[in-house]
Amino acid sequence: MRALLKQTDFLFFWTARFVATLAVQIQAVTIGWQVYTLARETGHDEGQGAFLLGMVGLAQFIPLFFLALTAGETADRHDRKAIMTAAIGVDILCAGGLGLLAWSGHTALWPIFAIAVLFGAGRAFLSPASSAMGPMLVPRPLLPRAIAWNSLSWQSASIIGPALGGLLCAISPAVAFGASAGLFLLGGLCLLGIRQSTKPAVQPGSRWTLIKEGLVYTWRNKIVFGSISLDLFAVLLGGATALLPVFARDVLHVGAEGFGVLRAAPAVGATLVAVVLASQQIRRRAGLLMFGAVAVFGAATVVFGLSQWMWLSVAALAVLGGADMVSVYIRQTLVQLVTPDPMRGRVAAVSGLFISASNELGEFESGVAARFLGPVGAAVFGGVGALVVTGAWAKMFPELRKADRLE
């Protein structure tokens, strides 16, 4: 821990990620609540509102899908700090635009979806640059611990952000979006404090050659491909958190404040686990632990979907978050350790595309499922699906299942 604290540039990076993630969480909570509330207030029923909520995720995923590979190649060719700074600038514009719409009392949904597309484009470049830059700022022996602390940063912000976002939504969505813009600005200023060079060694070849090289490496390395594809399909199916506005308003009847608590619950469990992982690294049987964690994730999703009590729903979400933290930590560590630095941007882009598919496209899947199965049926269906995927991937990727030490 002391050795990591001596890495000043990493501390600036860590702080920037924390405040930027806090801003993302506040903005995500507010967009979801605003879209669902406007949908219900303009005459849409519960199923239609859930479908529109899922469309927000699809709007963010479309630009990610088309830009991710180009963004990864860009992160392997240009200054990664400059890319992150520019992407955060886009986030500031998005938060400002959403705040202006909320302040003016605009009730149309299409401008929110348009800004969500722009937000997704910014994230397409932010994710691979951020993932590739972190390992440049610490010595390789400190990399597993740095990954754990990066996860702790993200999860801590994910606790504070949703709860704060729910409280700010109760005051005014405009206030929530304004707070998000201010935090994005602070994150950008922290990046300016990084003095170490963050420009990778330029790789020879055309843009398409580099993109193809990254895709081939990801496909052939079964640990990398197995890890990110497991996350894709498990979270794509088990993304119950996308339906939390529906559960808060129409299933559990707990309002905006309760929505903030529900949204924070997964991060509470994840942060507790991240604290343990930051001090006690996983020594053996990493692959089996990851598969077990994904199975627990699916089971907790089923419990949440069936729950009719706020306390049980919060507990199930906390367990879900803790299990997901174990999976994320092992997956990120394995991918970072086996990927050479000149290729980290491209591999991170493919990984980011899979993660975005599981999150944003998962929101769309959850919205569509809720339209036909109802929110409870959609959550249960997703949890069972995650369990099925876990078993299938354990059989299909024996190299990943047998992965032992994270070193």
XYZ file of C-alpha atoms in Angstrom, residues 32-304:
273
model
C -33.243 6.939 -15.731
C -35.540 8.587 -13.196
C -36.346 11.500 -15.515
C -37.137 9.326 -18.540
C -39.367 6.946 -16.606
C -41.108 9.780 -14.737
C -41.752 11.775 -17.918
C -43.005 8.629 -19.655
C -45.498 7.897 -16.872
C -46.600 11.540 -16.630
C -47.250 11.734 -20.368
C -49.652 8.788 -20.404
C -47.443 5.733 -20.927
C -48.194 2.650 -18.861
C -45.676 0.743 -16.736
C -44.539 -1.561 -19.553
C -44.134 1.251 -22.053
C -42.205 3.295 -19.498
C -39.852 0.379 -18.868
C -39.316 -0.010 -22.616
C -38.419 3.670 -22.991
C -36.062 3.320 -20.044
C -34.330 0.490 -21.895
C -34.084 2.645 -25.011
C -31.771 5.011 -23.106
C -29.270 2.164 -22.850
C -29.621 1.378 -26.558
C -29.046 5.036 -27.437
C -25.723 4.953 -25.549
C -24.673 1.599 -26.980
C -25.065 2.439 -30.683
C -22.155 4.940 -30.834
C -20.077 2.679 -28.596
C -20.592 -0.177 -31.029
C -19.461 1.819 -34.061
C -16.612 3.761 -32.416
C -15.086 1.305 -29.912
C -12.505 -0.309 -32.210
C -11.407 3.036 -33.637
C -11.164 4.407 -30.098
C -8.966 1.490 -29.034
C -6.591 2.030 -31.951
C -6.503 5.739 -31.090
C -5.540 4.925 -27.489
C -2.616 2.830 -28.771
C -1.381 5.595 -31.091
C -2.013 8.912 -29.292
C -1.592 10.452 -25.824
C -3.998 8.632 -23.520
C -4.318 11.523 -21.057
C -5.316 13.894 -23.878
C -7.973 11.434 -25.058
C -9.398 11.103 -21.545
C -9.461 14.882 -21.105
C -11.301 15.395 -24.403
C -13.834 12.672 -23.553
C -14.532 14.263 -20.170
C -15.084 17.554 -22.000
C -17.827 15.848 -24.008
C -19.336 14.562 -20.751
C -19.455 18.115 -19.385
C -21.373 19.271 -22.466
C -23.824 16.371 -22.093
C -24.460 17.088 -18.409
C -24.941 20.777 -19.158
C -27.418 20.046 -21.945
C -29.439 17.646 -19.790
C -29.469 20.186 -16.967
C -30.765 22.897 -19.302
C -33.559 20.610 -20.538
C -34.586 19.752 -16.974
C -34.445 23.387 -15.809
C -36.625 24.556 -18.715
C -39.288 21.932 -17.948
C -38.992 20.333 -21.391
C -41.149 17.176 -21.473
C -40.138 15.706 -24.850
C -37.938 12.625 -24.611
C -36.102 12.816 -27.940
C -33.535 15.465 -26.813
C -32.572 13.237 -23.871
C -32.013 10.309 -26.237
C -29.967 12.528 -28.573
C -27.690 13.600 -25.713
C -27.433 9.960 -24.597
C -26.011 9.140 -28.056
C -23.367 11.877 -27.655
C -22.606 10.643 -24.136
C -22.067 7.139 -25.527
C -19.655 8.512 -28.142
C -17.587 10.190 -25.436
C -17.504 7.021 -23.370
C -16.344 5.030 -26.411
C -13.049 6.953 -26.276
C -12.848 7.407 -22.495
C -12.964 3.721 -21.558
C -10.035 2.297 -23.583
C -7.820 5.321 -22.879
C -8.511 5.050 -19.144
C -7.976 1.282 -19.019
C -4.745 1.523 -20.998
C -3.325 4.497 -19.096
C -3.639 3.133 -15.554
C -1.006 0.370 -15.936
C 1.458 2.943 -17.373
C 1.525 4.834 -14.061
C 2.650 2.017 -11.720
C 5.474 -0.556 -11.731
C 4.326 -3.958 -12.951
C 4.651 -5.657 -9.498
C 2.089 -3.150 -8.168
C -0.386 -3.726 -11.005
C -2.740 -6.234 -9.269
C -2.999 -3.967 -6.209
C -3.492 -0.892 -8.406
C -6.339 -2.683 -10.195
C -7.943 -3.462 -6.833
C -7.691 0.181 -5.769
C -9.057 1.326 -9.119
C -12.022 -0.963 -8.539
C -12.397 0.434 -5.020
C -12.432 3.954 -6.469
C -15.150 3.002 -8.928
C -17.239 1.159 -6.368
C -16.933 3.892 -3.719
C -18.182 6.435 -6.235
C -20.936 3.983 -7.126
C -22.123 4.014 -3.510
C -22.143 7.771 -3.078
C -23.295 8.620 -6.609
C -26.641 6.771 -6.772
C -27.666 7.772 -3.244
C -26.672 11.384 -3.896
C -28.325 11.256 -7.307
C -31.577 10.033 -5.768
C -31.538 12.845 -3.212
C -30.728 15.441 -5.868
C -33.507 14.081 -8.089
C -35.917 14.693 -5.214
C -34.775 18.341 -5.197
C -34.557 18.849 -8.963
C -33.094 16.914 -11.918
C -31.515 20.202 -13.026
C -29.551 20.375 -9.760
C -28.433 16.758 -10.189
C -27.166 17.373 -13.721
C -25.393 20.547 -12.574
C -23.588 18.599 -9.847
C -22.572 15.999 -12.428
C -21.090 18.678 -14.710
C -19.089 20.151 -11.823
C -17.631 16.764 -10.904
C -16.663 16.048 -14.505
C -14.804 19.361 -14.524
C -12.934 18.414 -11.345
C -11.960 15.081 -12.907
C -10.520 16.863 -15.935
C -8.444 19.157 -13.706
C -7.013 16.139 -11.846
C -5.855 14.640 -15.130
C -3.860 17.804 -15.807
C -1.786 17.034 -12.701
C -0.318 13.874 -14.275
C 3.278 14.624 -15.345
C 4.421 11.228 -16.586
C 4.271 10.616 -20.329
C 1.101 8.770 -21.262
C 1.795 8.437 -24.974
C 2.332 4.792 -25.962
C 5.047 3.568 -28.285
C 3.672 4.117 -31.778
C 2.984 0.827 -33.533
C 3.722 0.420 -37.261
C 0.939 -0.305 -39.690
C -2.314 1.222 -40.881
C -5.304 1.848 -38.655
C -7.111 -1.220 -39.995
C -4.003 -3.382 -39.499
C -3.773 -2.368 -35.843
C -7.490 -2.895 -35.257
C -7.302 -6.333 -36.875
C -4.254 -7.225 -34.765
C -6.161 -6.388 -31.583
C -9.183 -8.431 -32.650
C -7.053 -11.450 -33.555
C -5.171 -11.309 -30.248
C -8.417 -11.086 -28.265
C -9.964 -14.002 -30.158
C -6.952 -16.286 -29.882
C -6.217 -15.633 -26.208
C -8.902 -17.772 -24.599
C -8.378 -16.277 -21.145
C -9.056 -12.771 -22.501
C -11.938 -13.778 -24.777
C -13.501 -16.125 -22.230
C -13.359 -13.488 -19.478
C -14.923 -10.630 -21.400
C -17.545 -12.767 -23.147
C -18.618 -14.292 -19.817
C -19.171 -10.784 -18.468
C -21.032 -9.819 -21.631
C -23.664 -12.535 -21.558
C -24.044 -12.831 -17.772
C -24.618 -9.111 -17.214
C -26.572 -8.726 -20.466
C -29.127 -11.183 -19.128
C -28.859 -10.386 -15.424
C -28.951 -6.586 -15.589
C -31.711 -6.071 -13.024
C -30.319 -2.674 -12.012
C -31.608 -1.219 -15.290
C -35.155 -1.790 -14.003
C -34.640 -0.131 -10.614
C -36.731 2.965 -11.493
C -39.634 0.610 -12.261
C -39.167 -1.382 -9.040
C -38.801 1.784 -6.953
C -41.896 3.495 -8.346
C -44.334 0.687 -9.177
C -43.229 -2.522 -7.384
C -41.752 -1.508 -4.029
C -43.344 1.992 -3.995
C -40.370 3.735 -2.337
C -40.029 6.859 -4.514
C -36.914 8.764 -5.578
C -35.172 8.443 -2.193
C -35.753 4.694 -2.118
C -34.532 4.499 -5.701
C -31.242 6.065 -4.591
C -30.898 3.460 -1.826
C -31.626 0.596 -4.228
C -29.196 2.007 -6.770
C -26.458 2.266 -4.130
C -26.973 -1.217 -2.659
C -24.924 -3.162 -5.274
C -22.019 -0.777 -4.807
C -22.143 -1.171 -1.013
C -21.588 -4.901 -1.346
C -18.989 -4.367 -4.063
C -17.022 -1.856 -2.009
C -16.873 -4.140 1.026
C -15.463 -6.870 -1.201
C -13.078 -4.414 -2.930
C -11.626 -3.360 0.431
C -10.859 -7.004 1.203
C -9.351 -7.577 -2.251
C -7.186 -4.462 -1.958
C -5.546 -5.821 1.205
C -5.843 -9.593 0.661
C -5.128 -10.601 -2.913
C -6.563 -13.768 -4.412
C -3.773 -16.355 -4.342
C -5.168 -19.525 -5.916
C -7.992 -20.850 -8.108
C -8.864 -17.467 -9.599
C -10.817 -18.971 -12.504
C -13.083 -21.097 -10.325
C -13.698 -18.159 -8.011
C -14.757 -16.014 -10.949
C -17.258 -18.591 -12.201
C -18.613 -19.035 -8.663
C -19.025 -15.280 -8.311
C -20.990 -15.029 -11.567
C -23.281 -17.852 -10.371
C -23.936 -15.981 -7.109
C -24.648 -12.870 -9.199
C -27.351 -14.731 -11.126
C -28.919 -16.247 -7.995
C -29.049 -12.868 -6.239
C -30.737 -11.373 -9.302
C -33.498 -13.988 -9.038
C -33.997 -13.208 -5.330
C -34.227 -9.492 -6.082
